Short mmCIF file of C-alpha atoms and ligand atoms in Angstrom, two decimals:
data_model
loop_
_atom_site.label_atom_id
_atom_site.label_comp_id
_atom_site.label_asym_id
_atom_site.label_seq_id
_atom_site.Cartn_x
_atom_site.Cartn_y
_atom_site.Cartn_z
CA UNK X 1 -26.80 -22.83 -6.87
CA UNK X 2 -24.82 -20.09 -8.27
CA UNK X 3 -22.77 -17.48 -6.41
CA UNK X 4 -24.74 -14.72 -8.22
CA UNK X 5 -28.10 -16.21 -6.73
CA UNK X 6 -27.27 -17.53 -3.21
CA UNK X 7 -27.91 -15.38 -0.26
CA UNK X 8 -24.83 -13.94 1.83
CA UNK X 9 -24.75 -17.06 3.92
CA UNK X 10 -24.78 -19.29 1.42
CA UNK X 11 -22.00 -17.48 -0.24
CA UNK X 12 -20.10 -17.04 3.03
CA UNK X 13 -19.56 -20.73 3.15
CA UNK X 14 -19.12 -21.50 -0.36
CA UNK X 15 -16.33 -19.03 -0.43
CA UNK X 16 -14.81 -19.85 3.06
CA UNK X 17 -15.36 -24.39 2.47
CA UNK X 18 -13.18 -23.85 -1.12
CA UNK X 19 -10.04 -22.75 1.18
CA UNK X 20 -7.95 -24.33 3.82
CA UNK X 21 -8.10 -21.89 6.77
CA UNK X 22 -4.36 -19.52 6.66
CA UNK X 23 -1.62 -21.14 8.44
CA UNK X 24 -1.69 -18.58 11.15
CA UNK X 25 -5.48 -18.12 11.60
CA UNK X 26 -4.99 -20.26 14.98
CA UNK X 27 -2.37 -18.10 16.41
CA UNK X 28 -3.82 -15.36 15.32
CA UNK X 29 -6.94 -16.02 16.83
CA UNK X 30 -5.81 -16.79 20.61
CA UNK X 31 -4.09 -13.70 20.57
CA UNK X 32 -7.10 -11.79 19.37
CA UNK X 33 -9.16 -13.50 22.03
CA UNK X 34 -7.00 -12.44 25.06
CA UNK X 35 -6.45 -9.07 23.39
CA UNK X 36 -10.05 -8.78 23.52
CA UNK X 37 -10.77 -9.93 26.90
CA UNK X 38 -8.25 -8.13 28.33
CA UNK X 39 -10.09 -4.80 27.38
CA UNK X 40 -13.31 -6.20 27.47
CA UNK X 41 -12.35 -6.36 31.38
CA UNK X 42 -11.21 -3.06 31.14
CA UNK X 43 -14.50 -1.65 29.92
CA UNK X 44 -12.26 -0.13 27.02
CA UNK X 45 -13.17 0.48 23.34
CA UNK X 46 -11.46 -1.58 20.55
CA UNK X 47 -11.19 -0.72 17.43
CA UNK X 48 -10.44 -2.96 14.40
CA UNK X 49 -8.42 -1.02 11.80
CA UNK X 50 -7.79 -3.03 8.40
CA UNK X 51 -4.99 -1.54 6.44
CA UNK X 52 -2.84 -2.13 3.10
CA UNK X 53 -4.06 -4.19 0.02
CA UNK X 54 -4.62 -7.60 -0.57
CA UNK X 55 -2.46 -9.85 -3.17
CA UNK X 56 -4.65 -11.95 -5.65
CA UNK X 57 -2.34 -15.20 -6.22
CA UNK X 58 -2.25 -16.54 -9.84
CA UNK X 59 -0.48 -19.86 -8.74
CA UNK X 60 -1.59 -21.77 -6.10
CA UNK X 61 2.40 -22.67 -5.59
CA UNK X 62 2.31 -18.80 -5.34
CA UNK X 63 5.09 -16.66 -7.78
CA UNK X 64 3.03 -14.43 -9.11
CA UNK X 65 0.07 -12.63 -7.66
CA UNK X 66 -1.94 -9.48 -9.21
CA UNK X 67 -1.72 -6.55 -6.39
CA UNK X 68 -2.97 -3.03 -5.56
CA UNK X 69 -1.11 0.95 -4.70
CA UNK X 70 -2.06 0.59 -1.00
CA UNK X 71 0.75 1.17 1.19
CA UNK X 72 -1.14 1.29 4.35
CA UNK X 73 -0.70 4.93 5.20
CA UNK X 74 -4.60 5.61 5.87
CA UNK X 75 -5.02 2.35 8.37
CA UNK X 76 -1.13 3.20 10.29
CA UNK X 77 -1.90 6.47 10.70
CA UNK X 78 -5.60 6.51 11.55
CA UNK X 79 -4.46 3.68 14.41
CA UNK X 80 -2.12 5.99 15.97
CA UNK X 81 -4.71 8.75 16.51
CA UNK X 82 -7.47 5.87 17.66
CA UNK X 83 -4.74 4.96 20.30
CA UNK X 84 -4.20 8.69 21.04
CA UNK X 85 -7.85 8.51 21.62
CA UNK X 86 -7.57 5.89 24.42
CA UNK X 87 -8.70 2.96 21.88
CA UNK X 88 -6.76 -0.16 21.86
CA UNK X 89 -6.66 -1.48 18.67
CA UNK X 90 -6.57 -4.63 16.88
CA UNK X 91 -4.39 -4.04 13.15
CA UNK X 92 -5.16 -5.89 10.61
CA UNK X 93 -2.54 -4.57 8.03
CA UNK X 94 -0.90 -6.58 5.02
CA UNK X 95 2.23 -8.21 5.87
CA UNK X 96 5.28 -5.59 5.31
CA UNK X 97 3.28 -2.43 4.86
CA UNK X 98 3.29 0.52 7.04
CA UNK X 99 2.79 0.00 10.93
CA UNK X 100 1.91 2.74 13.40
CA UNK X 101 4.25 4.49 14.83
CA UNK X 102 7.53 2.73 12.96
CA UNK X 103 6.03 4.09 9.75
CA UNK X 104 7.70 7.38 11.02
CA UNK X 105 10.92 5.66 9.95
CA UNK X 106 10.59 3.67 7.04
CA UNK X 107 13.20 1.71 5.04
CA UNK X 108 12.86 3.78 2.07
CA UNK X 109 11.16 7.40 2.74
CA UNK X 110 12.53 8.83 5.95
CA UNK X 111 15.09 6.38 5.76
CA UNK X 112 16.01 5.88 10.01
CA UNK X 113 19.75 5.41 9.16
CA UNK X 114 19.53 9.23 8.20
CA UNK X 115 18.25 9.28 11.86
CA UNK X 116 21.46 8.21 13.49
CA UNK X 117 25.12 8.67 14.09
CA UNK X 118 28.01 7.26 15.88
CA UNK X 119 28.27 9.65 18.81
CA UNK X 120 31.90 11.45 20.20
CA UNK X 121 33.38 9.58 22.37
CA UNK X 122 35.11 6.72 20.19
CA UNK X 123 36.06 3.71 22.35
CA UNK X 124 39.85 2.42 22.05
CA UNK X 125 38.77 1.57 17.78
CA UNK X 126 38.00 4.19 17.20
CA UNK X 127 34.01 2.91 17.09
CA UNK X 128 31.49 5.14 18.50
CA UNK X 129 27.96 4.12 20.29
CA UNK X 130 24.84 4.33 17.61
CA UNK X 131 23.11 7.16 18.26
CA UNK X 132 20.11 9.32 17.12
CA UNK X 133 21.22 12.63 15.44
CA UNK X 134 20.44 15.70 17.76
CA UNK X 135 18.18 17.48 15.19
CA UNK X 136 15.98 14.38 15.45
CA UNK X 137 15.73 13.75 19.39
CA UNK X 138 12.53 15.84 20.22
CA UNK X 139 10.75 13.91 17.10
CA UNK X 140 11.95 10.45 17.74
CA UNK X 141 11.54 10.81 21.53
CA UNK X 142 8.10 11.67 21.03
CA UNK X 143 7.13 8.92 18.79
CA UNK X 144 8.74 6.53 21.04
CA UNK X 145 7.21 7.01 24.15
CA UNK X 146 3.78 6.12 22.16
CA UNK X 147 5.12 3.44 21.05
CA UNK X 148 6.37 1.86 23.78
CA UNK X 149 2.95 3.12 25.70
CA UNK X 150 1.35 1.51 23.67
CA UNK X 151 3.42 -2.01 23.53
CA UNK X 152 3.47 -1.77 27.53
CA UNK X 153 -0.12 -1.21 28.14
CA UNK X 154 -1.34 -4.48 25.27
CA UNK X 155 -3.41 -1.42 23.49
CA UNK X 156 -1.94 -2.74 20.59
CA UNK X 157 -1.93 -6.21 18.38
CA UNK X 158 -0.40 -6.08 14.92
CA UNK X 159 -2.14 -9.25 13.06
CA UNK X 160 -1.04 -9.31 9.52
CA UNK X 161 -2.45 -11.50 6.10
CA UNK X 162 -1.43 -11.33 2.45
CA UNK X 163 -3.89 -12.71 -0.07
CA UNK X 164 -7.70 -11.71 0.02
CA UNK X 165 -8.62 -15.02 1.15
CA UNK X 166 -6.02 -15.29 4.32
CA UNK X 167 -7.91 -11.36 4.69
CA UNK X 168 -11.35 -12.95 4.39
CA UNK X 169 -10.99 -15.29 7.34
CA UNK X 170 -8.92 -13.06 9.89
CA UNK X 171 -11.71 -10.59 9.45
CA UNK X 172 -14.38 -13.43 9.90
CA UNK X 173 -12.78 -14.63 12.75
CA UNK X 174 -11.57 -11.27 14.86
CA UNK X 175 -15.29 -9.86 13.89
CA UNK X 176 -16.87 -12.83 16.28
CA UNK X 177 -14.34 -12.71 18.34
CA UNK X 178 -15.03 -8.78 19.50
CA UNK X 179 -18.48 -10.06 19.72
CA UNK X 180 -18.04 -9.77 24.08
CA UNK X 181 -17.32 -6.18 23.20
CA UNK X 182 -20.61 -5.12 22.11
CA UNK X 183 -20.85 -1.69 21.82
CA UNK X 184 -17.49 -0.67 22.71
CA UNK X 185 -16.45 -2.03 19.48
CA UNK X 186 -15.72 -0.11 15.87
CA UNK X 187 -14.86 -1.82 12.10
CA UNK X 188 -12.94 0.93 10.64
CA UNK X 189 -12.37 -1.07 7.56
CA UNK X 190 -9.37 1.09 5.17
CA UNK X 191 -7.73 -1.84 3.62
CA UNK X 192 -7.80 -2.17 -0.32
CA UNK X 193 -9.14 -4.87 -0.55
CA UNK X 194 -9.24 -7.18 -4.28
CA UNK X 195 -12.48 -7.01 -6.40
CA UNK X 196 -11.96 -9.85 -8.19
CA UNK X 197 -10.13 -13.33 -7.62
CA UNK X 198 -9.41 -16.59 -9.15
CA UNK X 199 -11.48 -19.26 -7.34
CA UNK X 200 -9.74 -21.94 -5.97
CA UNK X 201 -10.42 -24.68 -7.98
CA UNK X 202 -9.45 -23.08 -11.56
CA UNK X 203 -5.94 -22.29 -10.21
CA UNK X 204 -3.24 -23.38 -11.80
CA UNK X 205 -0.97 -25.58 -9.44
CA UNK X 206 2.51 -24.06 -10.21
CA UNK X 207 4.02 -21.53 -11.36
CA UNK X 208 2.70 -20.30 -15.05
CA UNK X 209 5.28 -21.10 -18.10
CA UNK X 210 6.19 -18.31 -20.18
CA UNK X 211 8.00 -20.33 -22.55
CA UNK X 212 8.48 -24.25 -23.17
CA UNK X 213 4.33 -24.65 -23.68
CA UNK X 214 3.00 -25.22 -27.26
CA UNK X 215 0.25 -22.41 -27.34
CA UNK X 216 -1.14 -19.49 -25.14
CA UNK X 217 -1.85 -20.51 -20.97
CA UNK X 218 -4.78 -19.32 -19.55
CA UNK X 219 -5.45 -19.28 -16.20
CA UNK X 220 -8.99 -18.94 -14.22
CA UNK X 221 -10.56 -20.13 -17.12
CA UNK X 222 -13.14 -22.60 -16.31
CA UNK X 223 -14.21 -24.71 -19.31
CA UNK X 224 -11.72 -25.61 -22.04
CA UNK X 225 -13.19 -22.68 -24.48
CA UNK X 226 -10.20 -20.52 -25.39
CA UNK X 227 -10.36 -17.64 -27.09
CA UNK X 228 -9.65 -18.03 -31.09
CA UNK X 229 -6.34 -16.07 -30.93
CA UNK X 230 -2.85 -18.22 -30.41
CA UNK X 231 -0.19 -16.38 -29.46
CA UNK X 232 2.41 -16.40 -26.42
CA UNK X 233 -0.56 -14.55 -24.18
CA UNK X 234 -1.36 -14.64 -20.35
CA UNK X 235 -4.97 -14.54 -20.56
CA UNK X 236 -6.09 -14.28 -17.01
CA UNK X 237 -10.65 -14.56 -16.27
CA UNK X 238 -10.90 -13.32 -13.03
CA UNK X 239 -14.22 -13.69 -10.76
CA UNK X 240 -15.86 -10.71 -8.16
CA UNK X 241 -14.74 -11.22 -4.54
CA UNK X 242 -17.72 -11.89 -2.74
CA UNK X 243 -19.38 -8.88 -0.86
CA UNK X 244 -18.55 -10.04 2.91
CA UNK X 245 -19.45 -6.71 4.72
CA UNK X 246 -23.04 -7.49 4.69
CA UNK X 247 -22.42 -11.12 6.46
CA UNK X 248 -20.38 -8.67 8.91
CA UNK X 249 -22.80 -5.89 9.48
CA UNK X 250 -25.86 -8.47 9.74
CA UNK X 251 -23.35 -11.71 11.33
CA UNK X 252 -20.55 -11.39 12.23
CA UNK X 253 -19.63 -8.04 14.20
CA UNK X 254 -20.80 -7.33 17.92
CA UNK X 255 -24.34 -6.04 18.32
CA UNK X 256 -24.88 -2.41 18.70
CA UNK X 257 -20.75 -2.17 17.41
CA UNK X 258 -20.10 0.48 14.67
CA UNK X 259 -19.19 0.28 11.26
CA UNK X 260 -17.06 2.17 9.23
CA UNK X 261 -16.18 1.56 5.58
CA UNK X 262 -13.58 3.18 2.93
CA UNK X 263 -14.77 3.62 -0.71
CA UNK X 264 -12.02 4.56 -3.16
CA UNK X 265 -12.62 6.21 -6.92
CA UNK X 266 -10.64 7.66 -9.34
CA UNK X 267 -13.24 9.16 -10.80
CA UNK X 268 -15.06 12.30 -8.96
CA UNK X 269 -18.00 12.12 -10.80
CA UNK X 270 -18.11 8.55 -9.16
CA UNK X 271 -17.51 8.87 -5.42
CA UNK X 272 -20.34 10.19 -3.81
CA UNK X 273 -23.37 8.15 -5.51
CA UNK X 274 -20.36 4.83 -4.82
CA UNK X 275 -20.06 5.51 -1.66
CA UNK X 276 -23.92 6.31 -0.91
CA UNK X 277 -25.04 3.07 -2.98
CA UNK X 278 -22.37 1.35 -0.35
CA UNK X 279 -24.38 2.30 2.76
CA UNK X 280 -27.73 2.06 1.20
CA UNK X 281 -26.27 -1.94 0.15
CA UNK X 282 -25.11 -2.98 3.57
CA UNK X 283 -26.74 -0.77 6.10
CA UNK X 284 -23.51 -0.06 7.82
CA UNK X 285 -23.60 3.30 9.72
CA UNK X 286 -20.76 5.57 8.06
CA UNK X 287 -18.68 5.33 4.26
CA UNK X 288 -16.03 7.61 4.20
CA UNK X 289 -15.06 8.42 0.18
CA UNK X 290 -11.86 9.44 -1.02
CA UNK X 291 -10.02 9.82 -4.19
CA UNK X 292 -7.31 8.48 -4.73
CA UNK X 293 -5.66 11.80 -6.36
CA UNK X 294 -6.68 13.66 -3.11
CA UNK X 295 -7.13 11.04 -0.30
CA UNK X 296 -4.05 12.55 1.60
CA UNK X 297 -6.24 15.85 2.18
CA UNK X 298 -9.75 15.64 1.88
CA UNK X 299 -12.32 12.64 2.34
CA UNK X 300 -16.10 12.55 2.55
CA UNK X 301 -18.29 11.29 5.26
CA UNK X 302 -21.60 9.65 3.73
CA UNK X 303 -24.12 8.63 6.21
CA UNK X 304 -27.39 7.85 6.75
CA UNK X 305 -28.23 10.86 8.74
CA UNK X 306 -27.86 14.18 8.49
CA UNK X 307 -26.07 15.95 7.01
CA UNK X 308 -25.93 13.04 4.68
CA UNK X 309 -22.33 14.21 3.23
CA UNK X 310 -19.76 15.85 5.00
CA UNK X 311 -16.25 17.07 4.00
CA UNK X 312 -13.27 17.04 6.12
CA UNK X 313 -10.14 19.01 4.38
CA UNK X 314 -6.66 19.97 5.57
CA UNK X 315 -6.28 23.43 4.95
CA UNK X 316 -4.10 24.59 1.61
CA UNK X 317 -1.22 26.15 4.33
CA UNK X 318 -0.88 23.00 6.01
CA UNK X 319 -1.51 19.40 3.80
CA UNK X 320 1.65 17.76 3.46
CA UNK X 321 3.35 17.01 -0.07
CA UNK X 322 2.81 14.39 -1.77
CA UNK X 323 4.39 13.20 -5.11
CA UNK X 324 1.39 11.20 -6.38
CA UNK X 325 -0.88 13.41 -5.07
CA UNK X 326 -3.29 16.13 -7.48
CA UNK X 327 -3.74 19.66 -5.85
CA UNK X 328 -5.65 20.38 -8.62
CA UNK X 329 -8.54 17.84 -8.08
CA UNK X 330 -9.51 18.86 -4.80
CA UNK X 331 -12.63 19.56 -4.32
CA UNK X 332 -13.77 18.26 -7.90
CA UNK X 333 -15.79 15.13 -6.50
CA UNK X 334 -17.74 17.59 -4.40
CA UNK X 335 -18.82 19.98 -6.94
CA UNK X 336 -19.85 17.36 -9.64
CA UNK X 337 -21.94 15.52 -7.09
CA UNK X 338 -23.38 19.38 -5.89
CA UNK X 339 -24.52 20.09 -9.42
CA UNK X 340 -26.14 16.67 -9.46
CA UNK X 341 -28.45 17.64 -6.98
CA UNK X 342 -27.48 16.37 -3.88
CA UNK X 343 -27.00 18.11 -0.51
CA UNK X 344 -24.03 18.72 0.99
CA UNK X 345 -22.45 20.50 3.52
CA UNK X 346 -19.30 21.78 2.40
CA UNK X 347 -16.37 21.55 5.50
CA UNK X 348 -12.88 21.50 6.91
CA UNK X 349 -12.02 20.95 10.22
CA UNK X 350 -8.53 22.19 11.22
CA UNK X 351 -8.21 21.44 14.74
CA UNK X 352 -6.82 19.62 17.77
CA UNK X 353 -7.73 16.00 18.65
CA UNK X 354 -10.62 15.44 21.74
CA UNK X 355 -10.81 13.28 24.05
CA UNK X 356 -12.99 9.84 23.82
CA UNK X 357 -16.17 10.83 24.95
CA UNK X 358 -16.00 14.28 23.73
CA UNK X 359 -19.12 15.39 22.27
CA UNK X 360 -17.69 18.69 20.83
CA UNK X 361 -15.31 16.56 18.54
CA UNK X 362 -17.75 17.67 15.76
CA UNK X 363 -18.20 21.12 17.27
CA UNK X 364 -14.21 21.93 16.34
CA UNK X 365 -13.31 24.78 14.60
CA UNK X 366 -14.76 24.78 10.70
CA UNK X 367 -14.24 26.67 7.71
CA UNK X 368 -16.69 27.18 5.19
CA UNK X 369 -14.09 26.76 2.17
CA UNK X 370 -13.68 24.12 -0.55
CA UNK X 371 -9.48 24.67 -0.73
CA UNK X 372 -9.72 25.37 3.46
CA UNK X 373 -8.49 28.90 5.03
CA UNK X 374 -6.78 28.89 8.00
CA UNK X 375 -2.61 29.15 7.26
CA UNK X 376 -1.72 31.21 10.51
CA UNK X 377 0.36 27.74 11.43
CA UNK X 378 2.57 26.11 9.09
CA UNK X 379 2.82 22.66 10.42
CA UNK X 380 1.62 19.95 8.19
CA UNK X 381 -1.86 18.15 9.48
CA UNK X 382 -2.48 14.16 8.22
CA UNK X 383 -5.73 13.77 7.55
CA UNK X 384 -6.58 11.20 9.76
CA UNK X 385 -5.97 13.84 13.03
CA UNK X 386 -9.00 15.35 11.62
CA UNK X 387 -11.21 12.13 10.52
CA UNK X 388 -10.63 10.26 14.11
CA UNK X 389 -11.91 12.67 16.32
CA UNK X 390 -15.53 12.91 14.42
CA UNK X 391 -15.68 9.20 14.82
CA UNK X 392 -14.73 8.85 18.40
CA UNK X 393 -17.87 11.48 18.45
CA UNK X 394 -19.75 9.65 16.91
CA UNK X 395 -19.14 6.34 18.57
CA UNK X 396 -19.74 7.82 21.73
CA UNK X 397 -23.00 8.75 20.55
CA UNK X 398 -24.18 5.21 19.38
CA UNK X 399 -22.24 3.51 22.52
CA UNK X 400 -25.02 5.64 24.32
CA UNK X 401 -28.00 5.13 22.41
CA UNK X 402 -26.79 1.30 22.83
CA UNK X 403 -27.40 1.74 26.76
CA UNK X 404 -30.42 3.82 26.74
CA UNK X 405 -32.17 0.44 24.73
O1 PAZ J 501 -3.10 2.75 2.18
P1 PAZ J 501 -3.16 4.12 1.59
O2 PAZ J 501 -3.08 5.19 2.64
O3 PAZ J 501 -2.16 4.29 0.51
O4 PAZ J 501 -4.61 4.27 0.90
C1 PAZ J 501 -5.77 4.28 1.70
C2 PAZ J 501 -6.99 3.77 0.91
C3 PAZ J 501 -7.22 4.68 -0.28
C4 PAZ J 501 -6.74 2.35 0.46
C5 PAZ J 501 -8.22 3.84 1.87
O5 PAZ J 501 -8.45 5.13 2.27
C6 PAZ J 501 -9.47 3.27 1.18
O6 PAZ J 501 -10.18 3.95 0.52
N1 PAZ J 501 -9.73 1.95 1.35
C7 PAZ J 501 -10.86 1.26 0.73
C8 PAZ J 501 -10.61 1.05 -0.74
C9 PAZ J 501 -11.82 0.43 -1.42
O7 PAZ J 501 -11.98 -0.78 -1.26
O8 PAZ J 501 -12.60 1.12 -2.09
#
């Protein structure tokens, strides 16, 4: 049968028999299951955060592999406020991108050599002790602490996977293994993950020639009909990733748990009817849209409920800079979908971060303003501060509803 006509089980192990499971998926896995019933004995909530994009190899003998802008910014961040928030939380994050709390310090931006100095007191050398420049103490303290809260109390397991298909089966596999959690459980799925692929079996074994070969190599192909042209061409056919988030809504994730998906456009005439047709596809319970222009400040919550849409936005005084980032466009993916007819409520919530449990996490302070008004403070605000809090509402809300039934 073919892919395009086999229901999400049968696709599920089509996709996941074609692939040898990742090398680490058995590590990986016992330290997701005592992760898990560690907090499952602690009645805690656990959160699943996916972060950072997925490579698409070309070679099985992997050289080259087709990849995507996420640096994992959304998922690092968004796991520091779930922790903040009392979660503990499992992160799911491609290998090398950002990780909460060291992402404070990169290697490149906020370099953490600029961070430290030899101190006074020279020994006999001449050789001081390393340490962290004065102006950066209070900061660097502060982020610490978490940290090491964090690492001391297990709230925290970094899992990490490259390609889509080493994604594919850590998700699988964590997913049933936070089944114990039940309710207590959330999918808060920000990864950018691949569209498309090149199955298994129509990938070339080593690496692709560019020279030495008598005519064009294509790769992914799967019949020996080449296009008419011959010249010194890569000519890569790839296939759609199979749609796995219904097999985890409707298989794989705890009953009664909560799902949260990302959908990502470039176009704002796109992003609201994308990220609707998402949660009308998979019955999921929340889609949060972003651009990727404007992602760093606003994002929109699409759910099945009312109020259907919902826009969080850092106010103008206080979103942080951002060099890829288009001031210009904010607010643009609201307005085209408004004169389309839909209904939304038009929001920004600048405010402090509530506790898990709090119900008034939706009841913070709002501004009726597309570019957002409040710039009495002049301290940046991520995004993600803002997002977290509804969610932890909301969770609480289902988590409820769960033990009422
Ligand atoms: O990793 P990042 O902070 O640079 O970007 C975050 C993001 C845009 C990848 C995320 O918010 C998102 O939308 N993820 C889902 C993308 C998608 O599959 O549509």
């Amino acid at each position: 049968m073919s892919a395009e006509h086999s229901s999400p089980t049968e696709a599920e192990s089509a996709y996941f028999n074609s692939y040898p499971p990742p090398k680490a998926l058995e590590k990986h896995e016992a330290l997701a299951r005592a992760f898990v019933a560690h907090h499952v004995e602690a009645n805690r909530r656990v959160v699943l955060v996916t972060s950072g994009g997925t490579t698409v190899p070309l070679e099985n003998q992997t050289v080259r592999f087709i990849d995507n802008f996420s640096a994992g910014t959304r998922g690092a961040t968004s796991a520091e406020y779930f922790l903040e928030a009392g979660y503990a939380v499992i992160f799911l994050h491609r290998q090398f991108s950002l990780l909460p709390y060291s992402r404070h310090y990169s290697h490149s931006t906020n370099c953490f050599l600029d961070f430290m100095d030899e101190d006074d007191n020279g020994g006999p050398d001449g050789s001081g002790r390393i340490v962290v420049r004065n102006e950066y103490q209070d900061a660097m303290r502060d982020v610490l602490r978490k940290y090491r809260y964090a690492k001391n109390n297990n709230l925290l397991l970094l899992l990490p996977f490259t390609t889509v298909t080493e994604y594919m089966f850590e998700l699988r596999s964590i997913a049933n293994i936070m089944r114990p959690l039940g309710a207590n459980a959330m999918f808060y799925l920000a990864a950018a993950v691949s569209d498309f692929f090149i199955p298994r079996h129509r990938m070339a074994e080593h690496k692709i020639q560019s020279s030495d070969i008598p005519e064009d190599v294509y790769t992914g192909y799967n019949d020996d009909s080449h296009p008419p042209a011959k010249s010194k061409k890569l000519i890569i056919d790839l296939d759609p990733v199979p749609k796995f988030l219904h097999r985890l809504v409707d298989g794989w994730s705890p009953a009664n748990s909560m799902i949260v998906s990302f959908k990502l456009e470039t176009d704002p005439n796109l992003l609201v009817y994308k990220a609707r047709t998402s949660l009308q596809r998979y019955s999921h319970h929340l889609v949060i849209g972003n651009l990727l222009s404007t992602r760093k400040w606003e994002v929109v919550f699409v759910t099945p409920d009312p109020p259907y849409e919902r826009w969080i936005r850092v106010p103008k005084a206080r979103r942080s800079k951002s060099v890829s980032g288009i001031e210009d466009q904010i607010g643009l993916a609201e307005r085209k979908d408004a004169s389309q007819g839909a209904s939304s409520a038009t929001t920004t919530t600048t405010t402090t971060t509530p506790a898990v449990g709090d119900e008034s996490a939706a009841g913070t302070t709002e501004k009726h303003a597309a570019d957002g008004g409040d710039d009495s403070e002049h301290v940046d605000i991520e995004i993600e501060s803002l997002i977290v809090p509804q969610l932890v509402a909301m969770h609480t809300k289902k988590i409820e509803q769960a033990s009422r039934n």
